[in-house]
Coordinates of C-alpha atoms and ligand atoms in Angstrom, one line a residue:
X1 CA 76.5 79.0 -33.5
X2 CA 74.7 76.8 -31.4
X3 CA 70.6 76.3 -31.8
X4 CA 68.6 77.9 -29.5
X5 CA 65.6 76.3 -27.8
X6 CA 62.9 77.0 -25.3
X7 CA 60.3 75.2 -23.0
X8 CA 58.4 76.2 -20.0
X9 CA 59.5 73.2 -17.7
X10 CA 63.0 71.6 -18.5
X11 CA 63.4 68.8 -16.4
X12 CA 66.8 66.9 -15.7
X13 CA 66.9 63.0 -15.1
X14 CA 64.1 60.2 -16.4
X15 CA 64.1 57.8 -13.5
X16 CA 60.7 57.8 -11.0
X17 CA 61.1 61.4 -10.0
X18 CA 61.5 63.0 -13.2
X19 CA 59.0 60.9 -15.0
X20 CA 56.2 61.4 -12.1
X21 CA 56.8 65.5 -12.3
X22 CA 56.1 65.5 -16.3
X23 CA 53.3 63.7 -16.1
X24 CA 52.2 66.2 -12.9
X25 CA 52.9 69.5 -14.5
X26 CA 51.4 68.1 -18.3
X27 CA 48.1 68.7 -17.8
X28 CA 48.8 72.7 -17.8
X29 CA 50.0 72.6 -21.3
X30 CA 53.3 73.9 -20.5
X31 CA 56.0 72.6 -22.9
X32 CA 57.5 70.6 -20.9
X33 CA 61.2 68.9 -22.4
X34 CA 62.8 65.8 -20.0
X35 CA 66.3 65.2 -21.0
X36 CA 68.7 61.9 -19.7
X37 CA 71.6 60.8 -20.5
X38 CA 70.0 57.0 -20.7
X39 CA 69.0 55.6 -24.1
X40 CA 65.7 55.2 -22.3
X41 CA 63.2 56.8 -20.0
X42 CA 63.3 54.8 -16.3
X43 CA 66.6 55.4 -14.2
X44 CA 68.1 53.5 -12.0
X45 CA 65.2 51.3 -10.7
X46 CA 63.7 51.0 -14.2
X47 CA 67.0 50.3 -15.9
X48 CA 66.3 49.0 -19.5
X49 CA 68.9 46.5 -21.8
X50 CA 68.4 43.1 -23.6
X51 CA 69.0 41.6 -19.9
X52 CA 66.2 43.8 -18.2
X53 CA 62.6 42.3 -17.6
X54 CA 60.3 45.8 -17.3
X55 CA 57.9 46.0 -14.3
X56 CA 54.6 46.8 -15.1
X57 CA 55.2 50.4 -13.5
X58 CA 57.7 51.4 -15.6
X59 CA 56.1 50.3 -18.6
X60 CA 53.1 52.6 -17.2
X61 CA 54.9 55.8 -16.7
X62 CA 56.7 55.2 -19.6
X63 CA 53.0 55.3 -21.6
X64 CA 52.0 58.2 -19.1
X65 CA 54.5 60.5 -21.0
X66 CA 53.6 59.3 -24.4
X67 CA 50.2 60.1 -23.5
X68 CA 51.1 63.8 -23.9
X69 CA 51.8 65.8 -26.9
X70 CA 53.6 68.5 -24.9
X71 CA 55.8 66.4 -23.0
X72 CA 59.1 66.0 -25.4
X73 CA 61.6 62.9 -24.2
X74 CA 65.6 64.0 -25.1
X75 CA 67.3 60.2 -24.4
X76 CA 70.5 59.7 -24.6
X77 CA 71.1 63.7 -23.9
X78 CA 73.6 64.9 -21.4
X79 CA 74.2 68.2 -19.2
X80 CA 77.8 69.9 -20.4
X81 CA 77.2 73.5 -18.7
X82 CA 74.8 76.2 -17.8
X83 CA 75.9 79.4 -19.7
X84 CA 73.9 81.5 -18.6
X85 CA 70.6 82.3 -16.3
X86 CA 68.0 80.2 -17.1
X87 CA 69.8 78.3 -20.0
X88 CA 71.9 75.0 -20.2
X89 CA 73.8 73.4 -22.2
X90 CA 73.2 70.0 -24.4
X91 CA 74.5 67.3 -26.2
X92 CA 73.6 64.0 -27.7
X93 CA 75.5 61.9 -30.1
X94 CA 74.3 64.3 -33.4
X95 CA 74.7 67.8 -31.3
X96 CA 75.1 69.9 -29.1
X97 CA 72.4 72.6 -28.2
X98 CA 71.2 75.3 -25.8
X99 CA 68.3 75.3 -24.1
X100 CA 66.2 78.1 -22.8
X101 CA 63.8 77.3 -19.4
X102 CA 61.0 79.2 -16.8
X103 CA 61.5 76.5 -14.3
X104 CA 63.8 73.8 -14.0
X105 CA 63.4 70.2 -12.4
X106 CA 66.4 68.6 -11.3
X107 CA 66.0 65.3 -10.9
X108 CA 69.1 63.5 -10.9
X109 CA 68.8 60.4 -8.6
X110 CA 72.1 59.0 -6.7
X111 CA 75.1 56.8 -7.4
X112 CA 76.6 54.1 -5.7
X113 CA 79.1 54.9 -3.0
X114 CA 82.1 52.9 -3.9
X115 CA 84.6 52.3 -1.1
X116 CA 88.3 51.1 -1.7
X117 CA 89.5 48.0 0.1
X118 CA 93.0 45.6 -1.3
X119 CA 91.5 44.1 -4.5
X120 CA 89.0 46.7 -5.5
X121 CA 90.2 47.4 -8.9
X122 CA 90.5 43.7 -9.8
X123 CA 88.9 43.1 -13.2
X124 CA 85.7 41.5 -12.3
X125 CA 85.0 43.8 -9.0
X126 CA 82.3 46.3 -9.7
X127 CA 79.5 48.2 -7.7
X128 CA 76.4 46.2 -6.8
X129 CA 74.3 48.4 -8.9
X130 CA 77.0 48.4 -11.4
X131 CA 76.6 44.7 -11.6
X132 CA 73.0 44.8 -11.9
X133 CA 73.4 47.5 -14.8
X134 CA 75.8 45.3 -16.6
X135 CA 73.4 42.0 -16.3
X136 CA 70.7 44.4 -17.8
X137 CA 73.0 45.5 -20.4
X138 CA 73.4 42.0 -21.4
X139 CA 76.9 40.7 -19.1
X140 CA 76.2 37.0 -19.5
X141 CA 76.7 35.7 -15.7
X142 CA 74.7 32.2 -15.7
X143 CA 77.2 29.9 -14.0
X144 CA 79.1 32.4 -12.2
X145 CA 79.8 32.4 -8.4
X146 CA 78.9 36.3 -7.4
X147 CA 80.0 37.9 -3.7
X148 CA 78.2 40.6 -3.3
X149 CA 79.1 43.0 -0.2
X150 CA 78.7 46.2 1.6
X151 CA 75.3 48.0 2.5
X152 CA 71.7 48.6 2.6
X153 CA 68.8 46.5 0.2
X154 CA 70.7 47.3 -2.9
X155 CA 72.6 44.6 -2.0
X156 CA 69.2 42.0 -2.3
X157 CA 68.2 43.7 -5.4
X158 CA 71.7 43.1 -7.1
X159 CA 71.3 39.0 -5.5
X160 CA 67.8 38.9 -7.0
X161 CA 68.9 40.5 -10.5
X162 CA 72.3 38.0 -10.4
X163 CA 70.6 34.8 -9.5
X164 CA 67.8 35.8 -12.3
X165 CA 70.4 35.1 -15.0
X166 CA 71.5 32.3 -13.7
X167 CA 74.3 33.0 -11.5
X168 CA 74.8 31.3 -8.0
X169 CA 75.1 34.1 -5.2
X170 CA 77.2 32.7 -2.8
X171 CA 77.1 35.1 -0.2
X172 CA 75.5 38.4 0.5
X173 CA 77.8 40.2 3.1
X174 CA 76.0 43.2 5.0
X175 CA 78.3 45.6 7.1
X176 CA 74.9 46.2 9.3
X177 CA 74.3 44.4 12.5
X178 CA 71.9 41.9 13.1
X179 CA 70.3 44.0 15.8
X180 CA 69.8 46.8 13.0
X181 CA 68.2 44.7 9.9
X182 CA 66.0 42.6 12.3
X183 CA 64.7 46.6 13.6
X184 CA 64.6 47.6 10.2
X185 CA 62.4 44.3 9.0
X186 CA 60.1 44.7 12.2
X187 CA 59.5 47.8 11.0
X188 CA 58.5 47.5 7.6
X189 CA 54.7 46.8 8.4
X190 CA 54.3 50.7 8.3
X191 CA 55.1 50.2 4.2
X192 CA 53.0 46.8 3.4
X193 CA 54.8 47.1 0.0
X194 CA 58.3 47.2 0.9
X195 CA 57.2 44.2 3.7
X196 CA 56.0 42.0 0.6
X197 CA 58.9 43.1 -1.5
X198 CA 61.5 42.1 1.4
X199 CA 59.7 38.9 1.6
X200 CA 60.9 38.2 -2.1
X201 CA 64.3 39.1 -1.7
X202 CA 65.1 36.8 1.0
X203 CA 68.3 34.9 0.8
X204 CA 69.6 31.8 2.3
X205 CA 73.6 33.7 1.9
X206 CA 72.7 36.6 3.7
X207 CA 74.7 37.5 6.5
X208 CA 74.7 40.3 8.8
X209 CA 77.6 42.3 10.6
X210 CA 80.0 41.0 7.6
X211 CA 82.3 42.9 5.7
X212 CA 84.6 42.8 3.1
X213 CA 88.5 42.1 3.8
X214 CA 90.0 42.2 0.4
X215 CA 89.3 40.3 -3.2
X216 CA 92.5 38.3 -4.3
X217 CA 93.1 37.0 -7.8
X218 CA 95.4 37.2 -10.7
X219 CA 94.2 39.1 -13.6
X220 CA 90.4 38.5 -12.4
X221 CA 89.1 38.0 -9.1
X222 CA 88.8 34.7 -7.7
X223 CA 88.1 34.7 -3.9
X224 CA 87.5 37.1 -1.7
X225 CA 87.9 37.8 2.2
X226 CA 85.4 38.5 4.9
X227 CA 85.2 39.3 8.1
X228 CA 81.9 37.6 9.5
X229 CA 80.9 37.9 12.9
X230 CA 84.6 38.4 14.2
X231 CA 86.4 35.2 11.9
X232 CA 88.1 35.8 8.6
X233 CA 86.4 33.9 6.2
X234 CA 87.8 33.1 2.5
X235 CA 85.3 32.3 -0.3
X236 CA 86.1 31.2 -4.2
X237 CA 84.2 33.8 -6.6
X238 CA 84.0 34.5 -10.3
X239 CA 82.6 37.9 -9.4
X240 CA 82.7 40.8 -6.7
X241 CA 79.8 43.1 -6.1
X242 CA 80.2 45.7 -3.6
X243 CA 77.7 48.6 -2.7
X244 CA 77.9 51.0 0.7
X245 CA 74.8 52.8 -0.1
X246 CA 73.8 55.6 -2.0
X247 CA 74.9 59.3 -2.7
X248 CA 72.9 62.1 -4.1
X249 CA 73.7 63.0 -7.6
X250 CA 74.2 66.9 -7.0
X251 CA 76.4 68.0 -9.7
X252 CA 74.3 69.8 -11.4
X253 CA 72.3 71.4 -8.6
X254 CA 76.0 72.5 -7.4
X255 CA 77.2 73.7 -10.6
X256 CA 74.0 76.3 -10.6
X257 CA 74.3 77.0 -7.2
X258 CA 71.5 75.2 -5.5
X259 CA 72.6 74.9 -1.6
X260 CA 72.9 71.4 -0.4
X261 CA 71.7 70.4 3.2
X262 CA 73.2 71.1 6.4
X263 CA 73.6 67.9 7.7
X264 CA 74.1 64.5 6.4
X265 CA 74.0 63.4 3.4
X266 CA 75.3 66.3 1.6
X267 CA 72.3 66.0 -1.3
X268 CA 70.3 69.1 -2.3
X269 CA 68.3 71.2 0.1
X270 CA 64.0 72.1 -0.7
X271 CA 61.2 73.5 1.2
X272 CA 58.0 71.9 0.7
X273 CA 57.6 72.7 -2.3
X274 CA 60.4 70.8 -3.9
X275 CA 61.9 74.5 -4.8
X276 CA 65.8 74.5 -4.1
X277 CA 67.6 77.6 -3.3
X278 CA 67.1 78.7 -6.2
X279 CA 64.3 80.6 -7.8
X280 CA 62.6 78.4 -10.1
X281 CA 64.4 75.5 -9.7
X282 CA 63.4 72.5 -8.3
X283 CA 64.5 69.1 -7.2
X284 CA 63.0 66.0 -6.3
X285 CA 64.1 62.4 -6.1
X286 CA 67.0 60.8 -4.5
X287 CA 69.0 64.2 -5.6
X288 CA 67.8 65.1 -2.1
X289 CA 68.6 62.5 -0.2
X290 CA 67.9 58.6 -1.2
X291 CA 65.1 56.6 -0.2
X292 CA 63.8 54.7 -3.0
X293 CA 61.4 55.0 -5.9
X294 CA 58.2 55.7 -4.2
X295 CA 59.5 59.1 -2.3
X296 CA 61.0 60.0 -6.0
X297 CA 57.6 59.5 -7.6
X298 CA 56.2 61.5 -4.8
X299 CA 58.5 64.0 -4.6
X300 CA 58.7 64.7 -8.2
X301 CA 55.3 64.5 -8.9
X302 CA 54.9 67.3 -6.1
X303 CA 57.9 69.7 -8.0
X304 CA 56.0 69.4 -11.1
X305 CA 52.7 70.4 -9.6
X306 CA 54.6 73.4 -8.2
X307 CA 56.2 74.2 -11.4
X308 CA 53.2 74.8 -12.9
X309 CA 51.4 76.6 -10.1
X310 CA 49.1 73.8 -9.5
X311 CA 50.0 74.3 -5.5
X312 CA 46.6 72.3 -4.3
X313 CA 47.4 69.2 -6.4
X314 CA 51.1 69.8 -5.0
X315 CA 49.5 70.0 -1.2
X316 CA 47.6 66.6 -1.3
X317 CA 50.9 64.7 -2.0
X318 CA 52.6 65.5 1.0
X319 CA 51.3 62.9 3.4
X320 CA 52.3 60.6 0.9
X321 CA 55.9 62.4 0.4
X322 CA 56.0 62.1 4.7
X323 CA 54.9 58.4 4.7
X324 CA 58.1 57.6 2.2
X325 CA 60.4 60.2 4.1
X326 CA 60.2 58.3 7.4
X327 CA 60.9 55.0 5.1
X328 CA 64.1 57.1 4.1
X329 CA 64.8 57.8 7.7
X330 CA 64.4 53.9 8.6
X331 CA 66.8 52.7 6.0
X332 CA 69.4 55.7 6.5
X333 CA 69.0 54.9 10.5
X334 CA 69.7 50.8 10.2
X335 CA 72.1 50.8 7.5
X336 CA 74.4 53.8 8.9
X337 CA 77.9 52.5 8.1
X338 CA 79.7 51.2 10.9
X339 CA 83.3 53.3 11.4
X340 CA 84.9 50.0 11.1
X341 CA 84.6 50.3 7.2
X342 CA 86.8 53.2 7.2
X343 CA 89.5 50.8 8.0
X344 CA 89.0 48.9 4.8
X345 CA 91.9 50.6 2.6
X346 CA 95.7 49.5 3.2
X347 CA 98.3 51.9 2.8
X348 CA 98.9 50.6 -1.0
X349 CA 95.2 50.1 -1.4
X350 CA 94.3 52.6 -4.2
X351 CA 91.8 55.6 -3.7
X352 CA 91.6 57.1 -6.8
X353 CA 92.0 54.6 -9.1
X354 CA 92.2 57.1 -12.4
X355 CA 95.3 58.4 -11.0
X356 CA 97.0 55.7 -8.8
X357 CA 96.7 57.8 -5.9
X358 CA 97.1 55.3 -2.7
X359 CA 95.8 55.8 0.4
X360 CA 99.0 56.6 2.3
X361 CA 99.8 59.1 0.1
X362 CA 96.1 61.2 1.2
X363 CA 96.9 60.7 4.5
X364 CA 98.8 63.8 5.5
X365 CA 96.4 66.2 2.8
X366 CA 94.8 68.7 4.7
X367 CA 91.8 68.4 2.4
X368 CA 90.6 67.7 -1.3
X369 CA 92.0 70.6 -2.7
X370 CA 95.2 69.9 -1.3
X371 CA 94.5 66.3 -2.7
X372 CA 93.5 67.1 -5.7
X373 CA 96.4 69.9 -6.4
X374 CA 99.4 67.7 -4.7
X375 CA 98.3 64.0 -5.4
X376 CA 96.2 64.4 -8.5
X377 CA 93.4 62.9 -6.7
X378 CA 90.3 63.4 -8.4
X379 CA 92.4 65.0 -11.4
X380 CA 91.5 61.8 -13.9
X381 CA 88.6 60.4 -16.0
X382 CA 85.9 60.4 -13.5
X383 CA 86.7 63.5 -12.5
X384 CA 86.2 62.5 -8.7
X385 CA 82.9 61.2 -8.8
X386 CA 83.7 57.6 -7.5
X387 CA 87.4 59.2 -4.9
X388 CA 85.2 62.2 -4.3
X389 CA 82.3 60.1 -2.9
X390 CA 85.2 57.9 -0.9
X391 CA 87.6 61.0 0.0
X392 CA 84.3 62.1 1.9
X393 CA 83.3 59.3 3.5
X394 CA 87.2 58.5 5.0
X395 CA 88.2 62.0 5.6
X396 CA 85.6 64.1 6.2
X397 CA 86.5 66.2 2.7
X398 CA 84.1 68.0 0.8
X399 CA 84.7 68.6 -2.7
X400 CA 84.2 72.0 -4.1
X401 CA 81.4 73.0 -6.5
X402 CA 82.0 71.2 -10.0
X403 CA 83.1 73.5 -13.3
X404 CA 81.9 73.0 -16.8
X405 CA 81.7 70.5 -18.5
X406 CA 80.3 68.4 -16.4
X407 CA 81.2 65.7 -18.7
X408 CA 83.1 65.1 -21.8
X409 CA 82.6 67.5 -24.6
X410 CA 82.7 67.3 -28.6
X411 CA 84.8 70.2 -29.1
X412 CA 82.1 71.4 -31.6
X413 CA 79.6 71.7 -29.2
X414 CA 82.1 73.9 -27.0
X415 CA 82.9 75.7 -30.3
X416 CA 79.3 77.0 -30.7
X417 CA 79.2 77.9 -28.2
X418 CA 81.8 80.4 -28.2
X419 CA 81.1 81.7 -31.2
X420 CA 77.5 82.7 -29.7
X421 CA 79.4 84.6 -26.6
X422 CA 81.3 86.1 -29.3
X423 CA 78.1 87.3 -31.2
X424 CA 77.1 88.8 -27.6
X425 CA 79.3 90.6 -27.0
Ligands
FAD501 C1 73.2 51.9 -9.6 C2 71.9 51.9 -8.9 C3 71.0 50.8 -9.0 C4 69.8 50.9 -8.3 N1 69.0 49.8 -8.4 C5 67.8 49.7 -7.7 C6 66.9 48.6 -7.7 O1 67.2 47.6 -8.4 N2 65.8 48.7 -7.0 C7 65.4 49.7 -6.3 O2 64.4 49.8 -5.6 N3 66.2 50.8 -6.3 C8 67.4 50.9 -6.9 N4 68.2 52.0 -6.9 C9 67.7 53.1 -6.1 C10 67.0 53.9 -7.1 O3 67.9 54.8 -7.8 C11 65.9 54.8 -6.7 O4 65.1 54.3 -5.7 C12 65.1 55.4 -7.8 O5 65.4 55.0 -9.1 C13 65.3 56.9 -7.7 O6 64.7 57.6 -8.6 P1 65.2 59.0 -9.1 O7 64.2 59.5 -10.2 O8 65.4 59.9 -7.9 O9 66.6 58.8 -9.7 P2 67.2 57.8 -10.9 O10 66.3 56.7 -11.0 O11 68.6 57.6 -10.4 O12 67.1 58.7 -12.2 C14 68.0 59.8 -12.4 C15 68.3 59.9 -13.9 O13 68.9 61.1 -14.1 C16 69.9 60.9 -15.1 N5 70.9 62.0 -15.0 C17 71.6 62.3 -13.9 N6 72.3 63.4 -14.1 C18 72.1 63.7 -15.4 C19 72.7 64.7 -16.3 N7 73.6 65.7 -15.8 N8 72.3 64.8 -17.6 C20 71.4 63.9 -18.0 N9 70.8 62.9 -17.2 C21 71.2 62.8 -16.0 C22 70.4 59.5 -14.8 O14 71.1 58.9 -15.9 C23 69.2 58.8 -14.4 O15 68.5 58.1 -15.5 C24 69.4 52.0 -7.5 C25 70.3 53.1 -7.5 C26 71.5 53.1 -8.1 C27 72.4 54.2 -8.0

């Protein structure tokens, strides 16, 4: 049989939004468990590895939580199911375990949107974040010529990360238009931070309304296409980086039945309270829609106020949650992806690249269900987390609600499981 645990606030996710609502909701004494499937508190932003240099704020949220006796840390701990109300399933690499909760955070930040184009699955093309995880992992890069394409500032962090270990960034390649990064940097005065920060992150190979054409190579990239300002341009590469943005990690929230909002970017709906849909479960961070570290740390230091009925403390946040919302709105507004990029993929170019499924052969699917159950789109290792993202974007499809697991399973944990509906019944 599975064990059997319990805490008052369970919270999902260790990046800015999850770490800001512990430290919120630990001064109530609640027991208060975070779990990640990182080997280390921080996320996304805060990404730690023998190739990562820690900011000083992560190092001090990271001491914020040690600070407290009731917060517990579960690294390196994944999400497999929710059995039953209040209750979810967990594993890490010695076992798998249920636990028990009175309110639940989700905080489960985004992923990259990953868009196909000829030469996407070249060894040596990955997501601009992916790139910067892999540097911080340790991927030695000094030396290496690095393209990095597609959307939004991700795309100067992932320069600034590359060019920090010594590899020559030899062009940055936004899809946006001049027009709409020059509004977006006239604008930043409103966040003084973000204005320094952009100031930083300047780049002598950044170019605007340029997008990607293809990456060409043999068994690793070694140039790649662009179309910049109207004229196909060919540059020689050891490396492709290509990010279109962000997606809101809603698995989770979708597998317990959390609604998602109406319009855009499909990420997980909450009232000013941070409270989804759901009673007692609430969600903060770029779960609900991305916009960078300081609406996270907002958000989810409002949701664990709330969670523990500390609804003043929750209150005085939210001019600071508005000032970071309209930052959201800025970015989402000049970095909208132009329709042009939907033109990327070739017939032959693959969309799910788990199963092989091309692009010509979605084109007649009347949606991802049809996809999924005639093409096998979706149907592989990632379980459509990177075609999904891109089935949506192209086609307008909307994946259904994911089933357990959510991800791979020891088959002991699963076992136990059993054996404990068994005993209920
Ligand atoms: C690949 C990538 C790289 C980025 N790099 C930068 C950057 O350099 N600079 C910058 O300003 N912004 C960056 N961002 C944006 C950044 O994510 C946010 O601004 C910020 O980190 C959001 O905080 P968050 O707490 O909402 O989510 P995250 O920081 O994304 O934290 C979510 C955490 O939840 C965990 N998680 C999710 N689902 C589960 C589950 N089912 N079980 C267990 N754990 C789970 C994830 O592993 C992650 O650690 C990046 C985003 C991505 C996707």
């Amino acid at each position: 049989m599975t064990a059997l645990e319990h805490c008052d606030v369970l919270i999902v996710g260790a990046g800015p939004a999850g770490m800001a609502a512990a430290v919120a909701a630990a001064p109530s004494g609640a027991s208060i468990v975070v779990i990640d499937d990182n080997p280390v508190p921080g996320g996304q932003i805060w990404r730690d590895g023998p190739g990562a240099t820690l900011p000083a704020a992560a190092r001090k949220w990271r001491d914020a939580l040690e600070r407290h006796a009731n917060i517990r840390i579960c690294s390196g701990t994944r999400v497999i199911a929710a059995p039953a109300r209040n209750e979810l399933l967990l594993e890490d690499a010695e076992r798998g375990w249920r636990m028990q909760w009175k309110k639940l955070i989700l905080c489960t930040g985004a992923r990259e949107l990953l868009l196909p184009f000829p030469g996407w699955t070249l060894p040596g093309v990955t997501g601009a974040g992916g790139l910067q995880a892999l540097i911080k992992a340790g991927l030695p890069v000094e030396g290496e010529r690095i393209v990095i394409a597609g959307s939004g500032p991700l795309l100067l962090a992932a320069a600034s990360t590359a060019r920090a270990a010594g590899a020559k960034v030899v062009r940055i390649a936004e899809q946006a238009s001049f027009a709409a990064v020059a509004g977006f940097a006239a604008n930043l005065w409103r966040w003084p931070g973000k204005a320094a920060q952009s100031v930083t992150l300047a780049d002598p190979q950044y170019r605007t309304a340029s997008r990607i054409v293809s990456a060409q190579g043999g068994s690793q990239v070694e140039s790649v296409r662009l179309l910049q300002g109207g004229r196909e341009v060919e540059i020689a590469c050891d490396r492709v980086a290509c990010g279109f943005g962000l997606t809101p990690n809603t698995q989770l929230g979708r597998l317990l039945g959390c609604a998602l909002t109406a319009e855009g970017a499909q990420a997980l709906a909450v009232d000013a309270r941070q409270l989804t849909s759901l009673p007692d479960v609430y969600a903060a961070g770029e779960c609900t829609g991305f916009g960078g570290s300081e609406r996270a740390l907002a958000q989810g230091a409002i949701a664990g106020y709330a969670a523990v009925g500390n609804e003043r403390a929750a209150k005085q946040l939210e001019a600071e949650r508005a000032r970071w919302d309209a930052f959201a709105a800025q970015l989402h507004r000049s970095f909208a992806l132009a329709p042009e990029i939907k033109q990327m993929p070739q017939p032959d170019t693959l969309v799910c690249r788990c199963e092989d499924v091309p692009f010509s052969a979605l084109a007649d699917c009347t949606g991802w269900t049809d996809a999924k159950l005639h093409r096998r789109c979706g149907m592989g290792a990632c379980q459509g987390r990177v075609c999904g993202d891109a089935a949506q974007f192209l086609f307008g499809w909307t994946p259904p609600a994911p089933r357990p697991p959510l991800s791979p399973v020891r088959i002991a944990t699963l076992a136990g499981l059993a054996s404990e509906v068994d005993a209920r019944q």
